[in-house]
Amino acid sequence: MEKSKTYPRMSDQDIFQLIAEELRILPQQVQNTVELLDEENTIPFIARYRKEVTGKLNEEQIRFIQTEVNYFRALEERKQTVLRSIDEQGKLTSDLLQKIVKACKLQEVEDLYLPYRPRRKTRGSIAKARGLEPLADLMWKQKIETGDVNEYAAVYVNAEKEVFSVEEALQGAGDIVAERISDDAEVRQMLRKIFHDEGVIVTQAKDSSVRSDYEMYYDYKEAVRKIVPHRILAINRGETEGFLRVKIDVERESVIKQISQHVISNPKSIFIEHLKVAIEDSYDRLLAPSIERQVRSNITEKAEKHAIDIFARNLRNLLLQPPVAGKRIMGIDPGYRTGCKVAVIDETGKYLEGTTIFPHPPQDAREEAKRILWDLINKHYVDVIAIGNGTASRETELLVAEMIKERELDVVYVIVNEAGASVYSASPLAKEEFPDLDASMRGNISIARRLLDPLAELVKIDPKSIGVGLYQHDVNQKKLAEALNAVVESVVNYVGVNVNTASPALLEQVAGLNSRLAKNIVEYRNKNGKFLNRRQLLLVKGMGEKVFQQCAGFLRVPESDNLLDNTAIHPESYEATQQLLKVLQIRLDEIKTDSQILRRAIQDKNFTLKKLAEQIEVGEPTLEDIISNLEKPGRDPRTELPPPVFRHDVLKMEDLKEGMILKGTVRNVVDFGVFVDIGVKQDGLVHRSELNSSSKNPLDVVAVGQVVEVKVLKVDLERQRIALSMKI
């Protein structure tokens, strides 16, 4: 079989240079990172344990390099396909070859390929089949300045080819020219810029008498270049749901004039009027609809990327919420007709007991419900009550607050975001965890566990169902899933995982592991008891040296005799760590009781970090990490964040007064502001203009889960809206 012809390619070094310029780093850093990725090292592993190789690039930079390299590699393959196709048609010139080879964007390649792309039957292709291309060439080249257009066209009148008149011949030639203009890469690039820079998004109601969430867009205009992402997504949704008509308006005459300046080289040509007609036809029929679709697609893609970025940042902050460790927790999943499900878990998350109470309509068994809760609290020594924030949440909160007050209990409660709990409760994973419980009972166990350890519980749920985004159902679902899965992986590996308590759902997020290996680890643990050191992981079925290398540093073994097994220090650095301790004359057990002993010893012996790194033969970044981990062995970085707001008493919306100062928990951060739970039925909104910061981006000011002080600006009981300010 004949080998496919290959054409010049952009070199790897050129690709590395382009990415390096984008990130403002050295091309060598990009090359080293790509080599690590090609060797199937995971991103968390590279970011944490290969800092000397990458020049201390973080996960975000490494992911960007991975995405860009994949893009350029796919682009180069597409170029080869395009060049082969054009070459097979016998139309590949050296100029066109160079343009395609140098192109850095897929759009550029597709624009250059457009005139040669096999296409369905068009007016232009029909005209070519009728033998009118030579006449189109005369019109296109504009060299003939004298004579009668009709005489030139008459030559191509041919009944056999279905060209029955001079007018039809000229029309057909014009159709061919219109397609040439539409296929011109420079024209398309020029129009994309005009539509983006000068275009105006115009939206109108399909039926202005119909009420909807999109009424502000029933007669709306905004410059394409200025429209913000959440409005683009809202308009798109309004159009998809059939409420809006959407178009991009540009100055037609101005655009046609600019196309004419590009196309017309000789105003004295006898075909000039026919050429002008072809230009207008090309714009109205071919270019304008196509470019409008492309520009809308481009701004939608950017808006989706922005929305996904917001979702990812909010999700990261939610997953990093501090665990409420060492507490017995009662979870309540509120409801009306079917009652409130109640479950109690111990300090390890083990399910102790559950029941259902019916304090709300239609049963209204309020006093009985309080008695049942009180009995469970006493029986299991409950410290905290976690109430889901769904239907009947505030009514359940009122019940709990009343009971705490009446019984004078030393118990607090907190409202927990229950988004996705029902998704988890019906999942195969939930059925596997609690085969003897019904779905509703599993849901409130999840609510309680979300307070005990948010990360361990939330990894069991599809990130899209957690509900801290902006138009998450309107964006590209594949890209959304990729971004959110990357966040989950990043957070799990940042925090670290206790190999002896983690669920398979948590373990499979560890760098290098998958669902099969995660289950194998749990099976080994169940059969042989707790892991006693990291090397024991190599006894797990399917765990090879490469996988062990990727995952070991992220797995913690608190039961190990070796303190290092409960840190983020990688086993490959144990020898260097022992050498460090030997040089500083410190025993490992001394570190447990004195976290600053290392720094003092380094200072007393007049070591610089560089000199010490050279002596123990490791890079400075690795040495910094070793010292940091020895200072806080077994540290959970989440514990440094403030705990959730615990409450004893309930607040009603009617209790709110303008000027009140309250503590609240940030539930969601979006472009236009911050939603804060202040303990009433409705979250309040801090508009971005009311943030206590000069930054225009709320994400730079606050994070999901953060506890903030807010001032009540306005309460609208009728519309159930609360305006808040952080300018106190």
XYZ file of C-alpha atoms in Angstrom:
728
model
C 0.000 0.000 0.000
C 1.400 3.411 -1.018
C 2.363 5.579 1.915
C 0.344 8.812 2.252
C 2.242 11.892 1.164
C 3.352 14.183 3.982
C 3.722 17.955 3.840
C 5.772 20.456 5.870
C 4.667 20.765 9.499
C 5.043 23.329 12.247
C 7.943 22.040 14.366
C 7.527 21.092 18.030
C 9.904 23.916 18.910
C 7.630 26.404 17.115
C 4.654 25.064 19.069
C 6.552 25.275 22.370
C 7.551 28.858 21.536
C 3.930 29.899 20.864
C 2.688 28.363 24.125
C 5.595 29.849 26.085
C 4.779 33.333 24.758
C 1.154 32.902 25.795
C 2.124 31.864 29.342
C 5.155 34.174 29.535
C 7.467 31.313 30.448
C 10.489 29.694 28.785
C 10.032 27.306 25.816
C 12.180 24.767 27.720
C 9.587 24.704 30.522
C 6.901 23.883 27.955
C 9.036 21.184 26.340
C 9.868 19.542 29.682
C 6.211 19.593 30.720
C 5.051 18.088 27.415
C 7.623 15.296 27.774
C 6.286 14.509 31.273
C 2.710 14.488 29.964
C 3.673 12.259 27.032
C 5.170 9.815 29.539
C 1.647 9.602 31.075
C 2.451 11.419 34.290
C -0.656 12.963 35.863
C -1.016 16.711 36.213
C -1.221 16.714 40.054
C 1.952 14.568 40.173
C 3.844 16.849 37.772
C 2.761 20.008 39.620
C 3.657 18.634 43.067
C 6.674 16.413 42.483
C 8.395 17.622 39.305
C 8.827 21.311 40.118
C 12.530 21.279 39.212
C 11.695 19.911 35.754
C 8.862 22.329 34.962
C 10.277 25.401 36.675
C 7.541 25.307 39.374
C 4.596 25.497 36.976
C 1.222 25.147 38.722
C -1.650 22.850 37.726
C -3.455 25.578 35.801
C -0.389 26.290 33.655
C 0.242 22.574 33.067
C -3.386 22.010 32.027
C -3.117 24.973 29.654
C 0.017 23.460 28.098
C -1.740 20.094 27.760
C -4.787 21.681 26.091
C -2.708 23.819 23.724
C -0.363 21.003 22.699
C -3.356 18.769 21.951
C -4.892 21.624 19.922
C -1.737 22.196 17.876
C -1.207 18.487 17.286
C -4.797 18.125 16.050
C -4.308 21.285 13.949
C -1.219 19.815 12.277
C -3.114 16.614 11.452
C -5.959 18.677 9.988
C -3.486 20.638 7.869
C -2.112 17.377 6.425
C -5.647 16.260 5.495
C -6.467 19.632 3.908
C -3.189 19.807 1.950
C -3.658 16.246 0.688
C -7.202 17.033 -0.476
C -6.170 20.214 -2.322
C -3.120 18.466 -3.824
C -5.257 15.594 -5.113
C -7.368 18.188 -6.939
C -4.171 19.493 -8.586
C -4.704 22.974 -7.084
C -1.995 23.173 -4.401
C 0.230 26.158 -5.188
C 3.403 26.990 -3.234
C 1.745 30.188 -1.938
C -1.303 28.291 -0.641
C 0.966 25.607 0.865
C 2.910 28.238 2.834
C -0.279 29.946 4.069
C -1.710 26.676 5.391
C 1.585 25.528 6.943
C 1.999 28.859 8.800
C -1.620 29.028 10.039
C -1.886 28.892 13.856
C -5.692 28.694 14.102
C -8.076 26.037 12.840
C -10.368 28.791 11.527
C -7.555 30.076 9.271
C -7.010 26.591 7.831
C -10.731 26.073 7.214
C -11.017 29.488 5.522
C -8.140 28.633 3.174
C -9.661 25.207 2.463
C -13.170 26.513 1.794
C -12.796 27.043 -2.011
C -11.516 23.463 -2.404
C -13.839 21.689 -0.020
C -16.155 19.120 -1.640
C -19.645 20.566 -1.326
C -23.241 19.834 -2.092
C -24.939 21.241 -5.178
C -25.032 25.051 -5.121
C -26.040 27.768 -7.564
C -22.345 28.254 -8.350
C -21.662 24.551 -8.931
C -24.736 24.284 -11.184
C -23.450 27.275 -13.187
C -20.035 25.610 -13.535
C -21.685 22.414 -14.783
C -23.433 24.540 -17.412
C -20.076 25.732 -18.713
C -20.224 29.283 -17.347
C -16.908 29.364 -15.451
C -14.974 31.023 -18.336
C -17.537 33.841 -18.348
C -17.182 34.130 -14.554
C -13.389 34.387 -15.037
C -13.860 37.340 -17.374
C -16.089 39.022 -14.813
C -13.677 38.211 -11.960
C -10.438 39.347 -13.687
C -11.933 42.710 -14.786
C -9.479 43.148 -17.705
C -11.957 43.880 -20.507
C -12.775 47.580 -20.709
C -14.440 47.796 -24.147
C -17.170 45.911 -25.963
C -20.676 44.692 -25.172
C -21.227 42.491 -22.124
C -24.141 40.783 -23.843
C -21.971 39.758 -26.794
C -19.474 38.077 -24.471
C -22.305 36.367 -22.599
C -24.091 35.235 -25.764
C -21.225 32.839 -26.499
C -22.316 30.783 -23.488
C -26.016 30.536 -24.326
C -26.588 26.817 -24.908
C -29.983 25.126 -24.713
C -28.386 21.694 -24.251
C -26.713 22.978 -21.104
C -29.911 24.726 -19.991
C -28.543 28.250 -20.541
C -31.364 29.740 -22.524
C -30.519 33.452 -22.541
C -27.813 36.064 -22.075
C -29.435 37.021 -18.758
C -29.198 33.426 -17.511
C -25.545 33.232 -18.587
C -24.675 36.427 -16.709
C -26.690 35.316 -13.682
C -24.853 31.985 -13.587
C -21.448 33.674 -13.945
C -22.477 36.028 -11.112
C -23.371 33.021 -8.946
C -19.865 31.592 -9.475
C -18.268 34.958 -8.619
C -20.479 35.318 -5.513
C -19.166 31.984 -4.229
C -15.565 32.991 -4.955
C -16.056 36.123 -2.865
C -17.682 34.113 -0.085
C -14.809 31.592 -0.177
C -12.112 34.280 0.040
C -10.248 33.785 3.362
C -9.336 37.479 3.644
C -12.933 38.600 3.058
C -14.233 36.218 5.706
C -11.605 37.321 8.204
C -12.448 40.976 7.530
C -16.183 40.378 8.003
C -15.715 38.431 11.248
C -13.849 41.433 12.632
C -16.535 43.886 11.442
C -19.389 41.800 12.887
C -17.567 41.477 16.214
C -16.189 45.024 16.537
C -19.033 46.994 14.959
C -22.029 44.639 15.149
C -25.005 45.074 17.473
C -26.930 42.163 19.027
C -30.627 42.877 18.517
C -33.247 40.797 20.335
C -37.016 41.001 19.991
C -39.938 39.080 21.430
C -41.653 36.554 19.214
C -44.818 37.478 21.126
C -44.530 40.479 23.467
C -47.803 39.556 25.205
C -46.299 36.339 26.609
C -44.729 36.660 30.091
C -41.324 35.024 30.557
C -37.962 35.300 32.290
C -36.635 37.044 29.181
C -38.788 40.178 29.147
C -35.792 42.499 29.483
C -34.692 41.156 26.081
C -38.042 41.680 24.326
C -36.658 44.841 22.727
C -32.950 44.961 23.434
C -29.738 46.111 21.726
C -26.099 45.862 22.774
C -22.724 46.023 21.007
C -21.360 42.546 20.300
C -17.923 43.456 21.663
C -19.395 44.718 24.951
C -22.028 42.119 25.777
C -21.163 40.186 28.944
C -21.145 36.370 29.117
C -24.238 35.842 31.283
C -26.355 37.982 28.908
C -25.134 36.019 25.890
C -26.169 32.760 27.573
C -29.513 34.187 28.711
C -30.290 35.430 25.174
C -29.314 32.066 23.689
C -31.601 30.277 26.128
C -34.473 32.675 25.375
C -34.019 31.983 21.668
C -33.824 28.201 22.196
C -36.997 28.246 24.306
C -38.840 30.154 21.569
C -39.321 33.526 23.279
C -36.773 35.606 21.344
C -35.627 36.431 17.837
C -31.924 37.267 17.734
C -29.725 38.810 15.040
C -26.526 40.811 14.638
C -26.983 44.147 12.884
C -24.148 45.822 10.966
C -24.105 48.734 8.495
C -24.800 46.793 5.292
C -23.707 49.550 2.888
C -20.435 50.058 4.754
C -19.656 46.329 4.704
C -20.441 45.974 1.007
C -18.207 48.982 0.315
C -15.314 47.276 2.122
C -15.862 44.002 0.236
C -15.968 45.992 -3.024
C -12.636 47.649 -2.206
C -11.139 44.181 -1.762
C -12.703 42.669 -4.910
C -12.863 45.505 -7.486
C -9.495 46.205 -9.082
C -10.672 47.912 -12.273
C -13.764 50.170 -12.126
C -13.591 50.549 -15.939
C -14.340 46.863 -16.564
C -17.412 46.319 -18.752
C -18.550 43.721 -16.157
C -18.384 46.178 -13.255
C -22.162 46.460 -12.710
C -22.589 42.671 -12.804
C -19.647 42.346 -10.395
C -21.334 44.777 -7.977
C -24.529 42.721 -8.119
C -22.500 39.561 -7.396
C -20.840 41.277 -4.402
C -24.235 42.221 -2.913
C -25.610 38.743 -3.598
C -22.536 37.134 -2.020
C -22.934 39.258 1.104
C -26.717 38.918 1.515
C -27.076 35.264 0.577
C -23.784 33.649 1.577
C -21.495 35.767 3.739
C -23.806 37.578 6.181
C -25.704 34.461 7.394
C -22.498 32.419 7.636
C -20.418 35.093 9.412
C -23.277 35.919 11.804
C -23.471 32.231 12.795
C -19.693 32.098 13.276
C -19.537 35.275 15.361
C -22.426 34.180 17.549
C -20.770 30.797 17.921
C -17.467 32.463 18.873
C -18.966 34.779 21.511
C -21.061 31.881 22.847
C -17.926 29.751 23.133
C -16.196 32.527 25.105
C -19.284 33.004 27.292
C -19.432 29.263 27.953
C -15.739 29.191 28.848
C -16.337 32.070 31.264
C -19.347 30.308 32.813
C -17.381 27.066 33.137
C -14.498 28.968 34.778
C -16.909 30.490 37.317
C -18.457 27.093 38.020
C -14.998 25.552 38.433
C -13.812 28.236 40.869
C -17.021 28.011 42.910
C -16.819 24.217 42.953
C -13.213 24.321 44.124
C -14.124 26.585 47.031
C -17.125 24.430 47.920
C -15.030 21.250 47.931
C -12.457 22.935 50.146
C -14.961 23.713 52.901
C -13.510 22.732 56.288
C -14.717 19.439 57.754
C -16.630 19.555 61.037
C -14.474 16.881 62.618
C -15.080 14.974 65.835
C -18.827 15.711 65.990
C -21.921 13.529 66.006
C -24.268 14.922 63.409
C -27.986 14.622 62.777
C -28.963 15.141 59.145
C -32.505 16.264 58.282
C -33.838 16.181 54.727
C -36.932 18.436 54.976
C -40.258 17.725 53.305
C -44.011 18.307 53.633
C -46.298 15.450 52.623
C -43.689 12.664 52.794
C -42.208 14.031 56.022
C -38.679 14.957 57.065
C -36.123 12.165 56.927
C -33.759 12.109 59.904
C -30.438 10.274 60.186
C -27.687 10.297 62.817
C -24.029 9.586 62.014
C -21.051 9.219 64.346
C -17.676 10.989 64.202
C -16.488 8.665 61.399
C -19.599 9.065 59.249
C -21.065 5.701 60.242
C -24.876 5.572 60.088
C -26.344 4.999 63.560
C -30.108 5.407 63.315
C -32.797 7.054 61.206
C -36.506 7.769 61.141
C -39.147 10.015 59.576
C -41.003 12.863 61.299
C -44.109 14.721 60.064
C -44.068 18.202 61.617
C -45.471 20.058 58.591
C -48.795 20.017 56.704
C -50.773 17.947 56.008
C -49.935 15.873 59.148
C -48.776 18.740 61.425
C -47.415 16.315 64.053
C -45.148 19.046 65.386
C -44.852 18.139 69.075
C -44.289 14.467 68.304
C -41.568 15.428 65.826
C -39.766 17.523 68.460
C -39.960 14.651 70.955
C -38.489 12.173 68.427
C -35.628 14.558 67.611
C -34.931 15.123 71.309
C -34.845 11.368 71.964
C -32.350 10.812 69.121
C -30.157 13.711 70.272
C -30.003 12.309 73.807
C -29.520 8.723 72.734
C -26.616 9.422 70.358
C -25.102 12.531 71.990
C -25.682 14.644 68.879
C -23.570 17.856 68.676
C -24.781 19.445 65.436
C -27.929 19.264 63.310
C -27.491 19.647 59.518
C -30.673 20.766 57.755
C -30.962 20.494 53.967
C -31.815 23.737 52.179
C -34.571 22.317 49.951
C -38.374 22.318 50.257
C -39.607 23.045 53.814
C -36.072 23.896 54.937
C -36.961 27.084 56.803
C -40.021 25.537 58.433
C -37.795 22.677 59.623
C -35.233 25.191 60.868
C -37.964 26.887 62.915
C -38.936 23.508 64.422
C -35.313 22.726 65.358
C -34.740 26.213 66.828
C -37.911 25.881 68.936
C -36.829 22.471 70.243
C -33.321 23.711 71.130
C -34.826 26.662 73.026
C -37.572 24.678 74.795
C -35.243 21.847 75.896
C -32.295 24.196 76.566
C -30.057 21.908 74.528
C -26.333 22.460 73.994
C -26.824 21.769 70.291
C -26.355 23.994 67.230
C -27.703 23.690 63.702
C -26.533 24.710 60.241
C -28.223 24.877 56.850
C -26.418 22.618 54.349
C -26.624 22.911 50.570
C -28.360 19.693 49.547
C -27.946 20.123 45.762
C -27.310 16.716 44.218
C -28.268 14.729 47.343
C -31.236 13.170 45.561
C -28.995 12.337 42.574
C -26.573 10.551 44.915
C -29.319 8.790 46.912
C -30.631 7.028 43.788
C -27.175 6.172 42.425
C -25.642 2.674 42.289
C -22.933 3.932 44.673
C -25.524 4.891 47.326
C -27.287 1.544 46.910
C -23.938 -0.200 47.376
C -23.179 1.825 50.543
C -26.639 1.406 52.088
C -28.364 -1.576 50.440
C -30.965 -1.892 53.220
C -32.111 1.752 53.221
C -34.481 3.493 50.830
C -33.307 6.403 48.665
C -34.826 9.114 50.860
C -32.931 7.910 53.935
C -29.643 7.772 52.002
C -30.163 11.420 51.024
C -30.177 12.758 54.563
C -27.173 10.642 55.526
C -25.451 12.464 52.665
C -26.591 15.825 54.078
C -25.078 14.974 57.485
C -21.861 13.718 55.909
C -21.535 16.909 53.853
C -21.027 18.733 57.122
C -18.680 16.082 58.543
C -16.431 16.037 55.455
C -17.748 17.980 52.437
C -15.058 16.735 50.035
C -15.451 13.029 50.830
C -19.215 13.282 50.272
C -19.384 15.649 47.307
C -17.009 13.548 45.161
C -19.792 10.962 44.988
C -21.963 13.367 42.999
C -21.713 14.454 39.374
C -20.154 17.938 39.733
C -22.830 19.426 37.429
C -25.472 18.553 40.024
C -23.819 20.457 42.878
C -25.367 23.753 41.769
C -22.783 26.506 42.182
C -22.626 27.714 38.607
C -24.113 30.050 36.068
C -26.186 28.578 33.213
C -24.423 25.240 33.688
C -27.069 23.428 31.644
C -26.588 25.759 28.658
C -22.861 25.266 28.123
C -20.901 22.600 26.275
C -21.464 19.598 28.527
C -18.265 17.786 27.503
C -16.086 20.820 28.299
C -18.004 21.431 31.522
C -17.479 17.834 32.657
C -13.759 17.998 31.792
C -13.273 21.247 33.726
C -15.213 20.098 36.788
C -13.562 16.688 36.892
C -10.206 18.474 36.759
C -11.254 20.584 39.765
C -12.306 17.514 41.761
C -9.025 15.757 40.916
C -7.025 18.869 41.834
C -8.753 19.391 45.188
C -8.610 15.736 46.253
C -4.887 15.585 45.552
C -4.273 18.969 47.184
C -5.961 17.823 50.398
C -4.656 14.245 50.348
C -6.586 11.063 51.098
C -6.517 8.734 54.096
C -6.073 5.364 52.425
C -7.619 3.560 55.415
C -10.931 5.461 55.535
C -11.527 6.749 52.005
C -14.422 5.478 49.897
C -13.828 4.150 46.370
C -15.403 7.379 45.043
C -12.735 9.449 46.799
C -9.853 7.101 46.000
C -10.560 7.058 42.270
C -9.892 10.813 42.164
C -6.320 10.303 43.392
C -3.650 10.851 40.724
C -2.904 7.614 38.856
C -5.884 5.673 40.245
C -9.107 4.677 38.486
C -12.364 3.137 39.682
C -11.044 -0.428 39.327
C -7.911 0.241 41.379
C -9.907 2.237 43.956
C -12.182 -0.768 44.506
C -9.150 -3.078 44.688
C -7.638 -0.900 47.442
C -10.864 -1.045 49.466
C -11.150 -4.818 48.914
C -7.558 -5.308 50.087
C -8.270 -3.124 53.133
C -11.423 -5.080 53.995
C -9.652 -8.419 53.624
C -6.276 -7.647 55.243
C -7.042 -4.808 57.625
C -5.673 -1.281 57.553
C -2.613 -0.359 55.506
C 0.395 0.065 57.797
C 2.670 1.857 55.315
C 2.693 3.214 51.767
C 4.802 0.424 50.257
C 2.038 -2.016 51.212
C -0.013 -0.454 48.404
C 2.162 -2.380 45.943
C 0.451 -5.570 47.176
C -2.888 -4.347 45.793
C -3.960 -6.082 42.593
C -3.177 -3.902 39.562
C -0.823 -1.547 41.452
C 2.429 -1.341 39.478
C 5.477 0.840 40.145
C 4.323 3.566 37.695
C 0.871 3.874 39.296
C 2.446 3.780 42.756
C 4.776 6.602 41.740
C 1.801 8.738 40.647
C -0.482 8.105 43.640
C 1.749 7.426 46.655
C 2.420 11.038 47.635
C -1.290 11.838 47.734
C -2.288 8.869 49.911
C -1.877 9.213 53.679
C -1.319 6.333 56.125
C -1.866 7.760 59.653
C -1.326 4.282 61.179
C 2.214 3.976 59.768
C 5.240 3.858 62.066
C 6.934 6.169 59.575
C 5.745 9.750 60.086
C 6.540 10.529 56.436
C 3.751 8.169 55.300
C 1.257 10.683 56.728
C 2.643 13.666 54.798
C 2.727 14.873 51.195
C 6.426 13.965 51.016
C 6.817 11.455 48.190
C 8.501 8.095 48.965
C 11.136 8.946 46.347
C 12.199 11.820 48.667
C 12.357 9.768 51.895
C 16.106 9.239 51.544
C 16.668 12.976 51.022
C 14.442 13.703 54.040
C 16.492 11.357 56.233
C 19.667 13.004 54.930
C 18.230 16.435 55.808
C 17.479 15.319 59.369
C 20.969 13.822 59.659
C 22.637 17.037 58.475
C 20.530 19.099 60.899
C 20.999 16.505 63.685
C 17.254 16.178 64.340
C 15.258 13.016 65.054
C 11.927 12.444 63.288
C 10.062 12.027 66.570
C 11.282 15.465 67.743
C 9.347 17.089 64.910
C 6.056 15.788 66.299
C 6.404 17.920 69.420
C 8.219 20.954 67.994
C 7.121 22.142 64.540
C 9.707 24.958 64.385
C 12.748 22.825 65.231
C 13.751 22.525 61.548
C 13.778 26.252 60.836
C 15.770 26.933 64.011
C 18.341 24.280 63.146
C 18.760 25.675 59.604
C 19.238 29.151 61.044
C 21.609 28.025 63.808
C 23.845 26.206 61.326
C 23.812 29.174 58.911
C 22.450 27.131 56.029
C 20.913 28.828 53.010
C 18.196 26.830 51.258
C 20.407 26.595 48.186
C 23.424 25.276 50.134
C 21.283 22.778 52.051
C 19.651 21.534 48.823
C 23.060 20.970 47.260
C 24.275 19.036 50.304
C 21.345 16.607 50.350
C 21.221 16.519 46.521
C 17.661 17.693 45.852
C 16.221 20.752 44.129
C 15.270 23.785 46.183
C 11.511 23.458 45.457
C 11.547 19.838 46.688
C 13.483 20.850 49.798
C 10.975 23.636 50.516
C 8.131 21.110 50.270
C 9.922 18.608 52.543
C 10.453 21.253 55.234
C 6.867 22.545 54.933
C 5.435 19.026 55.314
C 7.681 18.131 58.235
C 6.490 21.248 60.057
C 2.855 20.133 59.780
C 2.707 16.336 59.357
C -0.805 15.041 58.675
C -2.064 18.599 58.122
C -5.413 19.049 56.390
C -5.209 22.415 54.587
C -8.984 22.819 54.864
C -8.846 23.219 58.647
C -7.210 26.624 58.260
C -10.455 28.002 56.802
C -13.245 29.334 59.076
C -15.986 26.827 60.032
C -19.605 27.219 58.867
C -21.995 29.549 60.698
C -23.729 27.588 63.459
C -27.082 28.864 64.748
C -29.339 28.375 67.761
C -32.255 30.557 66.764
C -34.151 31.251 63.568
C -34.537 34.519 61.692
C -37.575 35.302 59.505
C -37.570 37.563 56.479
C -40.076 39.782 58.305
C -37.478 40.267 61.077
C -35.019 41.930 58.707
C -34.614 45.688 58.941
C -32.594 48.028 56.767
C -29.181 48.656 58.307
C -29.062 45.304 60.169
C -25.563 43.729 60.315
C -25.590 39.935 59.989
C -23.192 37.044 59.472
C -23.843 34.849 56.478
C -22.369 32.137 54.292
C -21.577 32.711 50.604
C -23.643 30.219 48.586
C -22.821 31.254 45.008
C -20.613 33.790 43.236
C -21.539 35.025 39.749
C -20.563 37.917 37.473
C -23.065 40.369 38.829
C -22.728 39.623 42.533
C -22.738 37.259 45.484
C -25.601 35.213 46.960
C -25.377 35.000 50.752
C -27.342 32.766 53.143
C -28.117 34.967 56.160
C -30.403 32.443 57.855
C -33.753 33.372 56.287
C -35.735 31.558 53.623
C -34.235 33.484 50.714
C -30.550 34.079 49.998
C -29.672 37.766 49.796
C -27.793 39.332 46.888
C -24.733 41.532 47.296
C -24.504 43.339 43.954
C -20.919 43.694 42.777
C -21.187 47.465 43.325
C -21.735 46.720 47.054
C -18.602 44.616 47.519
C -16.028 46.052 49.863
C -13.404 46.126 47.111
C -12.365 48.061 44.018
C -12.281 44.819 42.009
C -15.082 44.429 39.463
C -14.905 40.641 39.625
C -16.750 39.183 42.660
C -14.653 35.998 42.386
C -11.579 38.030 43.316
C -13.280 39.221 46.512
C -15.178 36.274 48.048
C -15.478 32.510 47.696
C -18.261 29.948 48.074
C -18.486 28.839 51.712
C -16.813 31.961 53.055
C -18.374 33.500 56.154
C -19.000 37.233 55.609
C -20.561 40.183 57.415
C -23.289 41.957 55.463
C -25.609 44.887 55.924
C -29.278 44.726 54.912
C -30.013 47.392 52.279
C -33.549 46.518 51.210
C -36.140 43.806 51.845
C -38.843 43.127 49.255
C -41.299 40.738 50.923
C -43.614 40.580 47.917
C -40.890 39.481 45.488
C -38.944 37.614 48.185
C -35.747 39.551 47.477
C -33.076 40.835 49.842
C -30.445 43.395 48.836
C -27.263 43.264 50.908
C -23.998 45.186 51.120
C -20.527 44.248 52.293
C -19.613 47.916 52.683
C -19.983 48.118 56.437
